CSV table of C-alpha atoms in Angstrom, one decimal:
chain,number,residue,atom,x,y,z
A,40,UNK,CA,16.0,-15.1,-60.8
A,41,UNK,CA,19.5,-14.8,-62.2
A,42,UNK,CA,20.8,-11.4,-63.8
A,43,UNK,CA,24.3,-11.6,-65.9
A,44,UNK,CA,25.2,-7.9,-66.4
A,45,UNK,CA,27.5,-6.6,-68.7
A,46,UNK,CA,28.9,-3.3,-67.7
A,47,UNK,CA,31.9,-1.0,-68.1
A,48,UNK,CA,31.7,0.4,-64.4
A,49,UNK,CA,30.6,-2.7,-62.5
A,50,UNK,CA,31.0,-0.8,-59.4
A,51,UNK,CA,28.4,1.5,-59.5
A,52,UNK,CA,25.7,-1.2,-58.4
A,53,UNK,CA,27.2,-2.4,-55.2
A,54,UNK,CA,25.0,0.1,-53.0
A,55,UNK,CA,21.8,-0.4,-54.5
A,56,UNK,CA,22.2,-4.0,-54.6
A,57,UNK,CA,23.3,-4.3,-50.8
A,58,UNK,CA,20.2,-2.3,-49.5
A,59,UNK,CA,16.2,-3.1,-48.8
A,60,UNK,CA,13.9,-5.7,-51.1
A,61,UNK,CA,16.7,-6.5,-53.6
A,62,UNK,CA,19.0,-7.4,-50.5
A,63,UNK,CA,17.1,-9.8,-49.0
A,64,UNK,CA,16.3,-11.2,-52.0
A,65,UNK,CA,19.5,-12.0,-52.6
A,66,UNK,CA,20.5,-12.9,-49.4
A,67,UNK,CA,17.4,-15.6,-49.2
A,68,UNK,CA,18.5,-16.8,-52.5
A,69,UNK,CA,15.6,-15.3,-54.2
A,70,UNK,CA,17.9,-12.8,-56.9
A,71,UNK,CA,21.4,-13.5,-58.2
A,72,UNK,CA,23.2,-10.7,-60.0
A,73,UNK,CA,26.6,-11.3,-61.6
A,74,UNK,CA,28.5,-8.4,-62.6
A,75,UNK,CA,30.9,-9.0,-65.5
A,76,UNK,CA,33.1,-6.5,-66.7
A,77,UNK,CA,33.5,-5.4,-70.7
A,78,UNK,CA,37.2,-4.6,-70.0
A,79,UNK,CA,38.1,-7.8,-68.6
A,80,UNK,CA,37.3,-9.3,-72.3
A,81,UNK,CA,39.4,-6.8,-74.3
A,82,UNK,CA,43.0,-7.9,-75.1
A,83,UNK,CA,45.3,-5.0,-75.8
A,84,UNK,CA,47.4,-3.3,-73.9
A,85,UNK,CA,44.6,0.1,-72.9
A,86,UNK,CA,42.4,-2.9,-72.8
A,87,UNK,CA,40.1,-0.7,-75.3
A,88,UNK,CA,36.5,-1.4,-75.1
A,89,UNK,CA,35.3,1.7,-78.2
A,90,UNK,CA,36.6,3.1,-81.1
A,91,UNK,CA,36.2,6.6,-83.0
A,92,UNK,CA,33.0,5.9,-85.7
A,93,UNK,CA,33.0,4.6,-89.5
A,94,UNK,CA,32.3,7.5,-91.3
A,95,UNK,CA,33.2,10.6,-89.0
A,96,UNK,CA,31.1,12.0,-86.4
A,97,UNK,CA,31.0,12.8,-82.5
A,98,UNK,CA,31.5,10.7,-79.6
A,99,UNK,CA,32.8,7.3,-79.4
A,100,UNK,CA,31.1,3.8,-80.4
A,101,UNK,CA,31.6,0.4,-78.3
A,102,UNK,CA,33.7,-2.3,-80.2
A,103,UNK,CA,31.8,-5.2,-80.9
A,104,UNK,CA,35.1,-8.0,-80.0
A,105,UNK,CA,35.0,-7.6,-76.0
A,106,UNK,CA,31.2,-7.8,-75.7
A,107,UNK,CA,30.9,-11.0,-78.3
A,108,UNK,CA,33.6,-12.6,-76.2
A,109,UNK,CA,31.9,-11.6,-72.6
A,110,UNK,CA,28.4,-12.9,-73.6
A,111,UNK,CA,29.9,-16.1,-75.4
A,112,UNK,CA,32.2,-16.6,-72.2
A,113,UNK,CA,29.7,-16.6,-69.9
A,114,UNK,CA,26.4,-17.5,-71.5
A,115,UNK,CA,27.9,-19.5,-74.5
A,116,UNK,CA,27.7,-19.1,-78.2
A,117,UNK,CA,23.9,-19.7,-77.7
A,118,UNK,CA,22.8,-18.3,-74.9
A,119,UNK,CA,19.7,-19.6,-73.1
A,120,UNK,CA,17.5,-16.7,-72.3
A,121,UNK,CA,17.2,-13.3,-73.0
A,122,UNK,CA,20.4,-10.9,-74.1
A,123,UNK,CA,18.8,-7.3,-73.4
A,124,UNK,CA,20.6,-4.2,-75.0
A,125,UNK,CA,19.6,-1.0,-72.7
A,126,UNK,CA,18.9,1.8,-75.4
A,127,UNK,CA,17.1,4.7,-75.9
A,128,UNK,CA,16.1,3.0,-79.1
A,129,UNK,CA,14.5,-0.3,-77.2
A,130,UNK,CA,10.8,-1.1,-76.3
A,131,UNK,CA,9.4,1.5,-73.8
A,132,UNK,CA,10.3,-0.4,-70.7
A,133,UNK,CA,6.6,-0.7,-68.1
A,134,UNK,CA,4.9,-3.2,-65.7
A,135,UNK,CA,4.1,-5.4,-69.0
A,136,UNK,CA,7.4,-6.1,-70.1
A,137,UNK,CA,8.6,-6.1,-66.3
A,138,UNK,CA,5.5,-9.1,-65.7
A,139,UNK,CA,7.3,-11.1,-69.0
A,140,UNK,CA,10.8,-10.7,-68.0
A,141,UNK,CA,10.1,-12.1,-64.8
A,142,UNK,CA,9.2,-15.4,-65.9
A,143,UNK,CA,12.2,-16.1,-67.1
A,144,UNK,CA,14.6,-17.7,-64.5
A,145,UNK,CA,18.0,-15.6,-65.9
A,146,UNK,CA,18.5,-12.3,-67.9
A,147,UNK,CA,21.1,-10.6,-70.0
A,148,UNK,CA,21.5,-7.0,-69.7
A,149,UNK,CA,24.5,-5.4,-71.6
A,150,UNK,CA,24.9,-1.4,-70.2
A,151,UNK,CA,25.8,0.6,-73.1
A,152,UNK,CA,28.3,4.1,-72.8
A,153,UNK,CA,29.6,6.5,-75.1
A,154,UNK,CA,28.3,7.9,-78.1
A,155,UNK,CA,26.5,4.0,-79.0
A,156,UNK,CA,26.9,0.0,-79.8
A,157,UNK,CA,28.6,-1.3,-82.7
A,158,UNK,CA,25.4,-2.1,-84.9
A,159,UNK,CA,26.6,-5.8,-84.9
A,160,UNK,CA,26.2,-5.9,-81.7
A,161,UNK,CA,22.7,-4.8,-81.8
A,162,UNK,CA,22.3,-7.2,-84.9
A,163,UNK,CA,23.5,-10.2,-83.9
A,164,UNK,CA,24.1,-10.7,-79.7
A,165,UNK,CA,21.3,-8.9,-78.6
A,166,UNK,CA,17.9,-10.6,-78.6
A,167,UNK,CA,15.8,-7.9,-77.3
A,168,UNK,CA,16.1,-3.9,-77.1
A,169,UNK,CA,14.8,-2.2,-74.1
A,170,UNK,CA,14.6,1.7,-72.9
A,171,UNK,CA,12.9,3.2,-69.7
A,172,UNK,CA,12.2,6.2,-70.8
A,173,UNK,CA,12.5,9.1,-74.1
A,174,UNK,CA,15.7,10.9,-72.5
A,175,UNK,CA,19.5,9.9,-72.7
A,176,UNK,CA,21.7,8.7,-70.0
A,177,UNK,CA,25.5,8.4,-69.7
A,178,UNK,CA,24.7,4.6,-69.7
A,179,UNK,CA,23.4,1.8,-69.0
A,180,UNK,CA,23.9,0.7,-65.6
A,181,UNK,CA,20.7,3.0,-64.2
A,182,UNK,CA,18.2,1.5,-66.6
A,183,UNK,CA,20.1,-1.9,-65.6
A,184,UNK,CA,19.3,-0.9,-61.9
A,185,UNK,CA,15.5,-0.3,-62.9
A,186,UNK,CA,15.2,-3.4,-64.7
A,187,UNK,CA,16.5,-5.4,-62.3
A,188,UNK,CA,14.4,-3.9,-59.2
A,189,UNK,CA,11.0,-4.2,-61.6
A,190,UNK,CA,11.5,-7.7,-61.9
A,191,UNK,CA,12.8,-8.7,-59.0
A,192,UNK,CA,9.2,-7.3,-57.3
A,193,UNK,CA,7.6,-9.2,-59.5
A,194,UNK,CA,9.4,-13.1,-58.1
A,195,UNK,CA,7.4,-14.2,-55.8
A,196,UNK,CA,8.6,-14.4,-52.0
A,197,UNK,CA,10.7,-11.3,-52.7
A,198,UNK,CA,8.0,-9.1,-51.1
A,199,UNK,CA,7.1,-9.2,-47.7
A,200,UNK,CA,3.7,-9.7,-48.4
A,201,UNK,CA,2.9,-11.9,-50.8
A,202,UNK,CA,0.2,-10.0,-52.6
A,203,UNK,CA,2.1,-6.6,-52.3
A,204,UNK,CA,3.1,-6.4,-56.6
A,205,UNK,CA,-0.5,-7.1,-57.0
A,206,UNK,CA,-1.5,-3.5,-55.5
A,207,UNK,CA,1.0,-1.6,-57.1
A,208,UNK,CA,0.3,1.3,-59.7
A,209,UNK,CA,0.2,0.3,-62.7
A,210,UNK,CA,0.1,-3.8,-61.4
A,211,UNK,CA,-3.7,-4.0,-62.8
A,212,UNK,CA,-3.6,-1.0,-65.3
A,213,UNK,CA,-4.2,1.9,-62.6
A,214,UNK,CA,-2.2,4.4,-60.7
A,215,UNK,CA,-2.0,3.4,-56.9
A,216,UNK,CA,-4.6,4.7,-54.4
A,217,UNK,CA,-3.5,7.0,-51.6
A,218,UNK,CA,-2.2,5.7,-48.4
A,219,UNK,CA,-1.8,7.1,-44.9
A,220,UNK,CA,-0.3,6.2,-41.1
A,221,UNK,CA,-0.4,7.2,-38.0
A,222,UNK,CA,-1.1,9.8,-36.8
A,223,UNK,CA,-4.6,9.7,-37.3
A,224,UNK,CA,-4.1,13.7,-37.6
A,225,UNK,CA,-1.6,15.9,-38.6
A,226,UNK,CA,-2.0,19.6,-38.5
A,227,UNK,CA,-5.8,19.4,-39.1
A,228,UNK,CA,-5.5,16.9,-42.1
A,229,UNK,CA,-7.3,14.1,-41.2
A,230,UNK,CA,-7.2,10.3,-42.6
A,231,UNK,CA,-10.1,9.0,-44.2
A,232,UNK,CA,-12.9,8.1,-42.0
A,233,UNK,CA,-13.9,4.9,-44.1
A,234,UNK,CA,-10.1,4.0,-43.6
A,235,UNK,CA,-10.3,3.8,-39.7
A,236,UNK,CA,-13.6,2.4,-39.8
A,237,UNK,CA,-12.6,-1.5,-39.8
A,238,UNK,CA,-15.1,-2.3,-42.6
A,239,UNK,CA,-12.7,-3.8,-45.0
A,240,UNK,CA,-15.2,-4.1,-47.4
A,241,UNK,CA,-15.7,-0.7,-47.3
A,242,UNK,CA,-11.6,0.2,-47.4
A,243,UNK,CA,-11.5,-2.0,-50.4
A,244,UNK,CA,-14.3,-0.1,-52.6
A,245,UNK,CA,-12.8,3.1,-51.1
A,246,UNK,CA,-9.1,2.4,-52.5
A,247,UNK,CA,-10.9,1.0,-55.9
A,248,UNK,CA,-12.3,4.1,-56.5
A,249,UNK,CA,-9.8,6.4,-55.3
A,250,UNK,CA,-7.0,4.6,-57.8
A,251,UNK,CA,-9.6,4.8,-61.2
A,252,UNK,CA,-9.9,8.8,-59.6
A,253,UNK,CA,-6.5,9.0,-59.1
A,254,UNK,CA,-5.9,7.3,-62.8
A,255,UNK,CA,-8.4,9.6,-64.4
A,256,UNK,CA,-6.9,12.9,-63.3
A,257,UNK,CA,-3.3,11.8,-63.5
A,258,UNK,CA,-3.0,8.9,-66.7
A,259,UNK,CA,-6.3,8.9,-67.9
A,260,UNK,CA,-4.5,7.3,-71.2
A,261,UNK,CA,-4.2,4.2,-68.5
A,262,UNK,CA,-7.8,3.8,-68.5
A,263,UNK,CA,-7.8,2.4,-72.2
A,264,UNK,CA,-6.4,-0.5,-71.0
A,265,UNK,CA,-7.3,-1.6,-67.4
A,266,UNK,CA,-8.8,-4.2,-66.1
A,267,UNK,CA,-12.5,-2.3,-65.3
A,268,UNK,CA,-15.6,-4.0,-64.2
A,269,UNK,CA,-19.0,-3.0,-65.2
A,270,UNK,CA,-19.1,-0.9,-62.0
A,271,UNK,CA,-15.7,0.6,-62.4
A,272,UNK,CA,-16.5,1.7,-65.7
A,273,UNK,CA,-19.9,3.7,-64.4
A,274,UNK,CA,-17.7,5.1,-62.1
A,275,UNK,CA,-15.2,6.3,-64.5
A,276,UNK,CA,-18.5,8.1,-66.2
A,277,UNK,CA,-19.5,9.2,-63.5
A,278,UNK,CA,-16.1,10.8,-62.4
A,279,UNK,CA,-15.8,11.9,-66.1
A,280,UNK,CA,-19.0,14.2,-65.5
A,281,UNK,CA,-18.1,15.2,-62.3
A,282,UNK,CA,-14.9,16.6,-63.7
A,283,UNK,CA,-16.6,18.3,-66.6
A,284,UNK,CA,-19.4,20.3,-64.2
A,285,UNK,CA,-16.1,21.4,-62.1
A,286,UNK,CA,-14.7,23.0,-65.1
C-alpha cells in the first residue's frame, strides 16, 4: 500500500510513522508513505501556498496553483487512484470506507489548513471527500494520520496475527469484547472463569455475547447493521428485556 500525502507541515508525521504496526509495515515493505510538500510547488518568492478570500471574510483560503502542480507532478494529469481531500465536509470516515480504501494499492491524501480549499480544488483534483469526525482541526495531517493507520490494519501481513482486523470493534459491525491478562487477580477483580477455562468453544460464545452486550449498551445504533445470526439476534432480545426489567 502506497500513500502520496500532500501536506504543508510534512514533519509532523515522522514520529508516528517510525513507531509500532505502521513501522514494520513499512520496514517489511508492506506501507510506503511519501510525504510531498505544498510549498515546494509554489513559485514566488514567500513561496505562498493561500490567499485572503473572494468576497471578504475571515481566515485565509489555499491557492489552487501549488496543489494542481504537486498532484500533476507526482501523480500526473490523470492520476491513477484515489485523490482524497480531508474535510469536515467529506464522507464520515469508519471501518467501511477504511475496508474500501484498502483495496486500492496507492492513495492520495491532500491535508488542508487555514480557513479552507480553493473550491477548484475541491471541484476538479479531488476525487473523493473524506472527514473523521463533526469537529474542526487546524488541518489535515491528523485525519491523514488516521487514515493511513485504518488502512494500513486492514493489508494483510501488517498485523502480527493474521486474523487480528477481523476481531476489531467495529470489523463485523460490533464494538469489541472485553479483554484481560495476567494476573488472574487484581485487587479482588477477578477474570472471567469461562476465560481460564481452556474450552475455546466456550471463550468464543462468551466474547460473542459480551461484544453484542457491549454493542447494545454502548452503540446500540450499531446493531442495525451487523452481521447477527438467528442466535445473536435472540440474544439481543433477550439482553433488550433484561435491560428494560433493570430499569
Amino acid at each position: 500500500m502506497q500513500f502520496d500525502v500532500f501536506t504543508l507541515f510534512p514533519d509532523t508525521f515522522g514520529p508516528y510513522l517510525q513507531a509500532g504496526i505502521l513501522n514494520r509495515a513499512i520496514e517489511s515493505g508492506l506501507l510506503t508513505v511519501h510525504l510531498h510538500n505544498i510549498r515546494d510547488y509554489a513559485h514566488d518568492r514567500h513561496r505562498t501556498t493561500d490567499d485572503t478570500p473572494y468576497g471578504g471574510g475571515g481566515g485565509m483560503v489555499m491557492k489552487p496553483e501549488p496543489l494542481f502542480e504537486a498532484v500533476g507532478s507526482v501523480l500526473g494529469d490523470e492520476p491513477p487512484c484515489p485523490v482524497i481531500l480531508l474535510t469536515p465536509q467529506g464522507r464520515l470516515f469508519d471501518h467501511r470506507v477504511a475496508s474500501e480504501l484498502a483495496q486500492h494499492e496507492r492513495l492520495a491524501l491532500i491535508c488542508g489548513r487555514y480557513e479552507g480549499f480553493d473550491e477548484r480544488i475541491r471541484a476538479h483534483l479531488a476525487t473523493d471527500e473524506i472527514s473523521i469526525g463533526d469537529f474542526v482541526l487546524t488541518g489535515g495531517e491528523l485525519p491523514a494520520l488516521v487514515v493511513i493507520d485504518a488502512v494500513t490494519r486492514l493489508v494483510p501481513g501488517a498485523l502480527g496475527d493474521p486474523d487480528g482486523a477481523l476481531d476489531d470493534s467495529h470489523a463485523l459491525g460490533l464494538l469489541e469484547y472485553p479483554h484481560f491478562t495476567r494476573p488472574p487477580e487484581f485487587r479482588g477483580w477477578r477474570v472471567p472463569e469461562v476465560l481460564l477455562s481452556g474450552d475455546h468453544a466456550r471463550i468464543e460464545r462468551w466474547r460473542r455475547e459480551q461484544a453484542i452486550r457491549r454493542t447494545l449498551l454502548r452503540r446500540p445504533d450499531l446493531l442495525e447493521s451487523a452481521e447477527l445470526s438467528e442466535q445473536d439476534r435472540k440474544l439481543v432480545q433477550q439482553l433488550r428485556r433484561n435491560v428494560g426489567d433493570e430499569e
